[in-house]
PDB file of C-alpha atoms in Angstrom:
ATOM      1  CA  ASP N  28       0.000   0.000   0.000  1.00 69.00           C
ATOM      2  CA  VAL N  29       1.133   3.504  -0.788  1.00 69.00           C
ATOM      3  CA  LYS N  30       1.806   5.525   2.272  1.00 90.00           C
ATOM      4  CA  VAL N  31       1.987   9.309   2.361  1.00 96.00           C
ATOM      5  CA  THR N  32       2.688  10.780   5.762  1.00 96.00           C
ATOM      6  CA  GLN N  33       2.591  14.355   6.949  1.00 96.00           C
ATOM      7  CA  SER N  34       4.586  15.596   9.902  1.00 91.00           C
ATOM      8  CA  SER N  35       1.683  16.977  11.922  1.00 92.00           C
ATOM      9  CA  ARG N  36      -2.080  16.476  11.981  1.00 94.00           C
ATOM     10  CA  TYR N  37      -2.736  19.740  13.819  1.00 96.00           C
ATOM     11  CA  LEU N  38      -0.568  22.821  14.095  1.00 97.00           C
ATOM     12  CA  VAL N  39      -1.089  26.241  15.688  1.00 97.00           C
ATOM     13  CA  LYS N  40       1.274  29.063  14.780  1.00 97.00           C
ATOM     14  CA  ARG N  41       1.430  32.779  15.324  1.00 97.00           C
ATOM     15  CA  THR N  42       1.279  35.427  12.622  1.00 98.00           C
ATOM     16  CA  GLY N  43       4.736  36.076  11.186  1.00 97.00           C
ATOM     17  CA  GLU N  44       6.230  32.727  12.150  1.00 97.00           C
ATOM     18  CA  LYS N  45       8.021  30.577   9.603  1.00 97.00           C
ATOM     19  CA  VAL N  46       6.187  27.273   9.222  1.00 97.00           C
ATOM     20  CA  PHE N  47       7.465  23.998   7.793  1.00 97.00           C
ATOM     21  CA  LEU N  48       5.106  21.249   6.678  1.00 98.00           C
ATOM     22  CA  GLU N  49       6.783  17.971   5.824  1.00 97.00           C
ATOM     23  CA  CYS N  50       5.521  15.210   3.574  1.00 97.00           C
ATOM     24  CA  VAL N  51       7.107  11.799   3.022  1.00 98.00           C
ATOM     25  CA  GLN N  52       6.032   9.034   0.626  1.00 96.00           C
ATOM     26  CA  ASP N  53       7.356   5.498   0.574  1.00 94.00           C
ATOM     27  CA  MET N  54       6.537   4.359  -2.977  1.00 90.00           C
ATOM     28  CA  ASP N  55       9.351   5.941  -4.982  1.00 92.00           C
ATOM     29  CA  HIS N  56       6.875   8.250  -6.717  1.00 92.00           C
ATOM     30  CA  GLU N  57       8.319  10.897  -9.000  1.00 92.00           C
ATOM     31  CA  ASN N  58       5.560  13.491  -8.617  1.00 92.00           C
ATOM     32  CA  MET N  59       4.571  15.200  -5.370  1.00 95.00           C
ATOM     33  CA  PHE N  60       1.980  17.908  -4.712  1.00 96.00           C
ATOM     34  CA  TRP N  61       0.828  20.359  -2.053  1.00 98.00           C
ATOM     35  CA  TYR N  62      -2.819  21.464  -1.875  1.00 97.00           C
ATOM     36  CA  ARG N  63      -4.916  23.435   0.512  1.00 96.00           C
ATOM     37  CA  GLN N  64      -8.577  22.723   1.095  1.00 94.00           C
ATOM     38  CA  ASP N  65     -10.994  25.438   2.172  1.00 93.00           C
ATOM     39  CA  PRO N  66     -14.806  25.257   2.422  1.00 88.00           C
ATOM     40  CA  GLY N  67     -16.438  26.049  -0.913  1.00 86.00           C
ATOM     41  CA  LEU N  68     -13.105  26.313  -2.717  1.00 90.00           C
ATOM     42  CA  GLY N  69     -12.235  22.657  -3.121  1.00 91.00           C
ATOM     43  CA  LEU N  70      -8.635  21.514  -3.516  1.00 93.00           C
ATOM     44  CA  ARG N  71      -6.320  24.260  -4.670  1.00 94.00           C
ATOM     45  CA  LEU N  72      -2.838  23.397  -5.902  1.00 95.00           C
ATOM     46  CA  ILE N  73      -0.054  25.386  -4.251  1.00 97.00           C
ATOM     47  CA  TYR N  74       3.098  23.794  -5.699  1.00 97.00           C
ATOM     48  CA  PHE N  75       4.133  20.533  -7.270  1.00 95.00           C
ATOM     49  CA  SER N  76       7.367  18.760  -8.035  1.00 95.00           C
ATOM     50  CA  TYR N  77       7.832  16.276 -10.834  1.00 91.00           C
ATOM     51  CA  ASP N  78      11.287  15.192  -9.724  1.00 89.00           C
ATOM     52  CA  VAL N  79      14.006  15.822  -7.158  1.00 92.00           C
ATOM     53  CA  LYS N  80      15.017  19.485  -6.980  1.00 90.00           C
ATOM     54  CA  MET N  81      12.284  20.368  -9.505  1.00 91.00           C
ATOM     55  CA  LYS N  82       9.340  22.549  -8.566  1.00 94.00           C
ATOM     56  CA  GLU N  83       6.463  24.180 -10.371  1.00 94.00           C
ATOM     57  CA  LYS N  84       3.977  26.801  -9.170  1.00 96.00           C
ATOM     58  CA  GLY N  85       0.394  25.751  -8.900  1.00 94.00           C
ATOM     59  CA  ASP N  86      -2.656  27.978  -8.797  1.00 92.00           C
ATOM     60  CA  ILE N  87      -1.962  29.762  -5.509  1.00 96.00           C
ATOM     61  CA  PRO N  88       1.804  29.852  -4.789  1.00 97.00           C
ATOM     62  CA  GLU N  89       1.925  33.319  -3.208  1.00 96.00           C
ATOM     63  CA  GLY N  90       3.203  33.240   0.369  1.00 96.00           C
ATOM     64  CA  TYR N  91       4.572  29.701   0.025  1.00 98.00           C
ATOM     65  CA  SER N  92       7.775  28.027  -1.071  1.00 97.00           C
ATOM     66  CA  VAL N  93       8.777  24.365  -1.374  1.00 97.00           C
ATOM     67  CA  SER N  94      11.815  22.170  -1.157  1.00 97.00           C
ATOM     68  CA  ARG N  95      12.504  18.726  -2.607  1.00 97.00           C
ATOM     69  CA  GLU N  96      16.017  17.606  -1.848  1.00 96.00           C
ATOM     70  CA  LYS N  97      15.188  13.886  -1.764  1.00 96.00           C
ATOM     71  CA  LYS N  98      12.741  11.936  -3.870  1.00 96.00           C
ATOM     72  CA  GLU N  99      10.620  10.793  -0.939  1.00 97.00           C
ATOM     73  CA  ARG N 100      10.302  14.156   0.826  1.00 97.00           C
ATOM     74  CA  PHE N 101       8.490  17.344  -0.207  1.00 98.00           C
ATOM     75  CA  SER N 102       8.358  20.281   2.179  1.00 97.00           C
ATOM     76  CA  LEU N 103       6.001  23.242   2.139  1.00 98.00           C
ATOM     77  CA  ILE N 104       7.259  26.443   3.746  1.00 98.00           C
ATOM     78  CA  LEU N 105       5.197  29.403   4.847  1.00 97.00           C
ATOM     79  CA  GLU N 106       7.791  32.153   4.992  1.00 94.00           C
ATOM     80  CA  SER N 107       5.737  34.434   7.252  1.00 97.00           C
ATOM     81  CA  ALA N 108       2.458  32.882   8.308  1.00 97.00           C
ATOM     82  CA  SER N 109      -0.682  34.963   8.026  1.00 97.00           C
ATOM     83  CA  THR N 110      -4.215  34.347   9.262  1.00 97.00           C
ATOM     84  CA  ASN N 111      -5.477  33.778   5.704  1.00 97.00           C
ATOM     85  CA  GLN N 112      -3.203  30.741   5.516  1.00 98.00           C
ATOM     86  CA  THR N 113      -5.299  28.983   8.139  1.00 98.00           C
ATOM     87  CA  SER N 114      -6.412  25.899   6.233  1.00 97.00           C
ATOM     88  CA  MET N 115      -6.200  22.146   5.742  1.00 96.00           C
ATOM     89  CA  TYR N 116      -2.979  21.305   3.897  1.00 97.00           C
ATOM     90  CA  LEU N 117      -2.814  18.100   1.884  1.00 97.00           C
ATOM     91  CA  CYS N 118       0.209  16.438   0.350  1.00 97.00           C
ATOM     92  CA  ALA N 119      -0.076  13.907  -2.484  1.00 96.00           C
ATOM     93  CA  SER N 120       2.222  11.768  -4.612  1.00 94.00           C
ATOM     94  CA  ARG N 121       1.978   9.609  -7.720  1.00 91.00           C
ATOM     95  CA  ARG N 122       4.012   7.959 -10.463  1.00 87.00           C
ATOM     96  CA  ALA N 123       4.885  10.166 -13.395  1.00 81.00           C
ATOM     97  CA  MET N 124       3.241   7.817 -15.875  1.00 75.00           C
ATOM     98  CA  SER N 125      -0.039   5.951 -15.852  1.00 65.00           C
ATOM     99  CA  PRO N 126      -1.849   5.111 -13.652  1.00 66.00           C
ATOM    100  CA  LEU N 127      -2.603   8.685 -12.736  1.00 77.00           C
ATOM    101  CA  GLU N 128      -4.064   8.206  -9.306  1.00 85.00           C
ATOM    102  CA  GLN N 129      -2.677  10.591  -6.743  1.00 90.00           C
ATOM    103  CA  TYR N 130      -2.317   9.306  -3.201  1.00 93.00           C
ATOM    104  CA  PHE N 131      -2.972  11.771  -0.439  1.00 96.00           C
ATOM    105  CA  GLY N 132      -1.623  12.096   3.066  1.00 96.00           C
ATOM    106  CA  PRO N 133      -3.945  12.573   6.064  1.00 95.00           C
ATOM    107  CA  GLY N 134      -3.633  16.361   5.996  1.00 96.00           C
ATOM    108  CA  THR N 135      -2.386  19.023   8.400  1.00 96.00           C
ATOM    109  CA  ARG N 136      -4.917  21.396   9.931  1.00 96.00           C
ATOM    110  CA  LEU N 137      -2.955  24.638  10.348  1.00 97.00           C
ATOM    111  CA  THR N 138      -4.322  27.486  12.416  1.00 98.00           C
ATOM    112  CA  VAL N 139      -2.539  30.843  12.334  1.00 98.00           C
ATOM    113  CA  THR N 140      -3.486  33.178  15.154  1.00 97.00           C
TER     114      THR N 140
ATOM    115  CA  ASP J  29     -11.740  29.600 -15.349  1.00 72.00           C
ATOM    116  CA  GLN J  30     -12.838  26.267 -13.967  1.00 81.00           C
ATOM    117  CA  GLN J  31     -12.071  23.373 -16.279  1.00 91.00           C
ATOM    118  CA  VAL J  32     -13.816  20.841 -14.035  1.00 95.00           C
ATOM    119  CA  LYS J  33     -17.134  21.827 -12.500  1.00 96.00           C
ATOM    120  CA  GLN J  34     -19.252  20.178  -9.863  1.00 96.00           C
ATOM    121  CA  ASN J  35     -22.296  22.384  -9.844  1.00 92.00           C
ATOM    122  CA  SER J  36     -24.005  20.849  -6.825  1.00 95.00           C
ATOM    123  CA  PRO J  37     -22.219  21.784  -3.601  1.00 94.00           C
ATOM    124  CA  SER J  38     -24.341  19.320  -1.645  1.00 96.00           C
ATOM    125  CA  LEU J  39     -26.698  16.392  -2.045  1.00 97.00           C
ATOM    126  CA  SER J  40     -28.902  14.517   0.420  1.00 98.00           C
ATOM    127  CA  VAL J  41     -30.080  10.979  -0.259  1.00 98.00           C
ATOM    128  CA  GLN J  42     -31.942   8.416   1.806  1.00 98.00           C
ATOM    129  CA  GLU J  43     -30.160   5.242   2.777  1.00 98.00           C
ATOM    130  CA  GLY J  44     -30.719   2.479   0.240  1.00 97.00           C
ATOM    131  CA  ARG J  45     -31.476   4.864  -2.622  1.00 98.00           C
ATOM    132  CA  ILE J  46     -29.243   5.835  -5.521  1.00 98.00           C
ATOM    133  CA  SER J  47     -26.831   8.773  -5.204  1.00 98.00           C
ATOM    134  CA  ILE J  48     -25.876  10.516  -8.438  1.00 98.00           C
ATOM    135  CA  LEU J  49     -23.022  12.992  -8.379  1.00 98.00           C
ATOM    136  CA  ASN J  50     -22.348  15.023 -11.499  1.00 98.00           C
ATOM    137  CA  CYS J  51     -19.282  16.578 -13.038  1.00 98.00           C
ATOM    138  CA  ASP J  52     -18.790  18.661 -16.191  1.00 97.00           C
ATOM    139  CA  TYR J  53     -15.553  19.562 -17.917  1.00 97.00           C
ATOM    140  CA  THR J  54     -14.625  22.087 -20.551  1.00 96.00           C
ATOM    141  CA  ASN J  55     -11.228  20.914 -21.813  1.00 92.00           C
ATOM    142  CA  SER J  56     -11.751  18.506 -24.722  1.00 91.00           C
ATOM    143  CA  MET J  57      -8.168  17.239 -24.263  1.00 90.00           C
ATOM    144  CA  PHE J  58      -9.132  15.525 -20.996  1.00 92.00           C
ATOM    145  CA  ASP J  59      -9.239  11.791 -21.521  1.00 89.00           C
ATOM    146  CA  TYR J  60      -8.945  10.287 -18.055  1.00 92.00           C
ATOM    147  CA  PHE J  61     -11.254  10.975 -15.131  1.00 95.00           C
ATOM    148  CA  LEU J  62     -11.169  10.063 -11.474  1.00 95.00           C
ATOM    149  CA  TRP J  63     -13.399  10.311  -8.416  1.00 97.00           C
ATOM    150  CA  TYR J  64     -12.059  10.838  -4.912  1.00 97.00           C
ATOM    151  CA  LYS J  65     -13.864  10.618  -1.595  1.00 97.00           C
ATOM    152  CA  LYS J  66     -12.924  12.708   1.422  1.00 95.00           C
ATOM    153  CA  TYR J  67     -13.987  12.399   5.037  1.00 95.00           C
ATOM    154  CA  PRO J  68     -13.476  15.343   7.414  1.00 90.00           C
ATOM    155  CA  ALA J  69      -9.959  15.616   8.843  1.00 84.00           C
ATOM    156  CA  GLU J  70      -8.652  12.971   6.415  1.00 91.00           C
ATOM    157  CA  GLY J  71      -6.966  13.069   3.025  1.00 94.00           C
ATOM    158  CA  PRO J  72      -8.958  12.227  -0.125  1.00 95.00           C
ATOM    159  CA  THR J  73      -8.926   8.586  -1.178  1.00 95.00           C
ATOM    160  CA  PHE J  74      -9.151   7.340  -4.734  1.00 94.00           C
ATOM    161  CA  LEU J  75     -12.502   5.746  -5.533  1.00 96.00           C
ATOM    162  CA  ILE J  76     -12.841   4.935  -9.218  1.00 97.00           C
ATOM    163  CA  SER J  77     -11.587   6.103 -12.609  1.00 95.00           C
ATOM    164  CA  ILE J  78     -12.540   5.946 -16.262  1.00 95.00           C
ATOM    165  CA  SER J  79     -10.667   6.367 -19.504  1.00 93.00           C
ATOM    166  CA  SER J  80     -12.249   8.141 -22.452  1.00 92.00           C
ATOM    167  CA  ILE J  81     -12.188   4.911 -24.470  1.00 93.00           C
ATOM    168  CA  LYS J  82     -14.965   3.649 -22.185  1.00 95.00           C
ATOM    169  CA  ASP J  83     -18.353   5.045 -21.309  1.00 96.00           C
ATOM    170  CA  LYS J  84     -18.862   3.089 -18.104  1.00 98.00           C
ATOM    171  CA  ASN J  85     -16.770   1.616 -15.333  1.00 98.00           C
ATOM    172  CA  GLU J  86     -18.124  -0.337 -12.399  1.00 98.00           C
ATOM    173  CA  ASP J  87     -16.641  -1.272  -9.044  1.00 97.00           C
ATOM    174  CA  GLY J  88     -19.063  -2.797  -6.586  1.00 97.00           C
ATOM    175  CA  ARG J  89     -21.653  -0.215  -5.582  1.00 98.00           C
ATOM    176  CA  PHE J  90     -19.871   2.518  -7.554  1.00 98.00           C
ATOM    177  CA  THR J  91     -20.319   3.161 -11.271  1.00 98.00           C
ATOM    178  CA  VAL J  92     -18.931   6.039 -13.279  1.00 98.00           C
ATOM    179  CA  PHE J  93     -20.537   7.023 -16.574  1.00 98.00           C
ATOM    180  CA  LEU J  94     -18.826   9.184 -19.172  1.00 98.00           C
ATOM    181  CA  ASN J  95     -20.600  11.119 -21.918  1.00 97.00           C
ATOM    182  CA  LYS J  96     -17.818  12.568 -24.052  1.00 95.00           C
ATOM    183  CA  SER J  97     -20.052  14.484 -26.419  1.00 95.00           C
ATOM    184  CA  ALA J  98     -21.653  16.307 -23.492  1.00 97.00           C
ATOM    185  CA  LYS J  99     -18.346  16.545 -21.591  1.00 97.00           C
ATOM    186  CA  HIS J 100     -20.130  15.123 -18.597  1.00 97.00           C
ATOM    187  CA  LEU J 101     -19.497  12.352 -16.144  1.00 97.00           C
ATOM    188  CA  SER J 102     -21.458  11.038 -13.223  1.00 98.00           C
ATOM    189  CA  LEU J 103     -20.836   8.798 -10.243  1.00 98.00           C
ATOM    190  CA  HIS J 104     -23.640   6.481  -9.195  1.00 98.00           C
ATOM    191  CA  ILE J 105     -23.687   4.887  -5.759  1.00 98.00           C
ATOM    192  CA  VAL J 106     -26.212   2.082  -5.335  1.00 98.00           C
ATOM    193  CA  PRO J 107     -27.385   1.436  -2.706  1.00 98.00           C
ATOM    194  CA  SER J 108     -26.273   4.463  -0.714  1.00 98.00           C
ATOM    195  CA  GLN J 109     -25.088   3.839   2.842  1.00 97.00           C
ATOM    196  CA  PRO J 110     -24.538   6.246   5.751  1.00 96.00           C
ATOM    197  CA  GLY J 111     -20.784   5.558   5.502  1.00 96.00           C
ATOM    198  CA  ASP J 112     -20.850   7.084   2.022  1.00 98.00           C
ATOM    199  CA  SER J 113     -21.454  10.512   3.570  1.00 98.00           C
ATOM    200  CA  ALA J 114     -18.381  12.485   2.506  1.00 97.00           C
ATOM    201  CA  VAL J 115     -17.182  15.092   0.033  1.00 96.00           C
ATOM    202  CA  TYR J 116     -16.679  13.707  -3.467  1.00 98.00           C
ATOM    203  CA  PHE J 117     -14.203  15.290  -5.850  1.00 97.00           C
ATOM    204  CA  CYS J 118     -14.139  14.804  -9.588  1.00 97.00           C
ATOM    205  CA  ALA J 119     -10.723  15.096 -11.295  1.00 95.00           C
ATOM    206  CA  ALA J 120      -9.500  15.043 -14.880  1.00 93.00           C
ATOM    207  CA  SER J 121      -6.290  14.699 -16.831  1.00 89.00           C
ATOM    208  CA  ASP J 122      -4.911  14.622 -20.333  1.00 83.00           C
ATOM    209  CA  ILE J 123      -3.078  11.288 -20.454  1.00 73.00           C
ATOM    210  CA  ARG J 124      -0.834  12.327 -23.316  1.00 71.00           C
ATOM    211  CA  ASN J 125       0.583  15.151 -21.200  1.00 67.00           C
ATOM    212  CA  SER J 126       0.088  13.478 -17.858  1.00 58.00           C
ATOM    213  CA  GLY J 127       3.680  12.826 -16.990  1.00 62.00           C
ATOM    214  CA  ASN J 128       4.247  16.127 -15.260  1.00 69.00           C
ATOM    215  CA  THR J 129       0.774  17.614 -15.171  1.00 79.00           C
ATOM    216  CA  PRO J 130      -1.342  17.638 -12.006  1.00 87.00           C
ATOM    217  CA  LEU J 131      -4.901  16.424 -11.956  1.00 89.00           C
ATOM    218  CA  VAL J 132      -7.507  19.157 -12.309  1.00 91.00           C
ATOM    219  CA  PHE J 133     -10.056  18.916  -9.496  1.00 94.00           C
ATOM    220  CA  GLY J 134     -13.616  20.133  -9.174  1.00 95.00           C
ATOM    221  CA  LYS J 135     -14.713  21.914  -6.007  1.00 95.00           C
ATOM    222  CA  GLY J 136     -16.460  18.881  -4.617  1.00 96.00           C
ATOM    223  CA  THR J 137     -19.973  17.781  -3.702  1.00 97.00           C
ATOM    224  CA  ARG J 138     -20.900  16.992  -0.108  1.00 97.00           C
ATOM    225  CA  LEU J 139     -23.055  13.865   0.004  1.00 98.00           C
ATOM    226  CA  SER J 140     -25.199  13.198   3.054  1.00 98.00           C
ATOM    227  CA  VAL J 141     -26.846   9.777   3.273  1.00 98.00           C
ATOM    228  CA  ILE J 142     -29.709   9.868   5.734  1.00 96.00           C
ATOM    229  CA  ALA J 143     -30.632   6.724   7.627  1.00 91.00           C
TER     230      ALA J 143
END
């Protein structure tokens, strides 16, 4: 079974703090993704990486950065957390070629106060 | 501009009846479609998929229908059970460019199955 793990299930941070969200997958997948989920807005893609040290902006990259130094690990960084970044953050991974199913981690509920 | 649309934010169905969740897409290059299910405080899980060479795919109580001419797909759940209560996301991809292209997700439909 594919396993995608995220470093924290719940996180509370203060405005202005630097926040690191870690994601690890154990299936040697090439592609990894970071999404945020907000009520009424669905899943919005923040960044994705199709290989080690590669990164691409998604639909809402502002205020975020990412790092992928190893194939299994994809980190999301909030440089200076703001209250509008309070959200559920979801990491996903998949193989580069078919099948196209993305496998998601359990999510991190981040609250910025 | 939304390429994948789920126009019903919510749906309520009685236990034992059929649930039909709908999804429309605008990009004619999409040729592979997936449905995901998400419970609160959990990540989405893959449910079922369909390639554009088919018009129907079945897996137990779940069937996905694809109407390419209408650019429409639907997920049927029969019979519906209370454990099916979740948010369902439709997603699409262009297989020919899929290698480094993320899935495109709809905004989701919240299904409530009432006992």
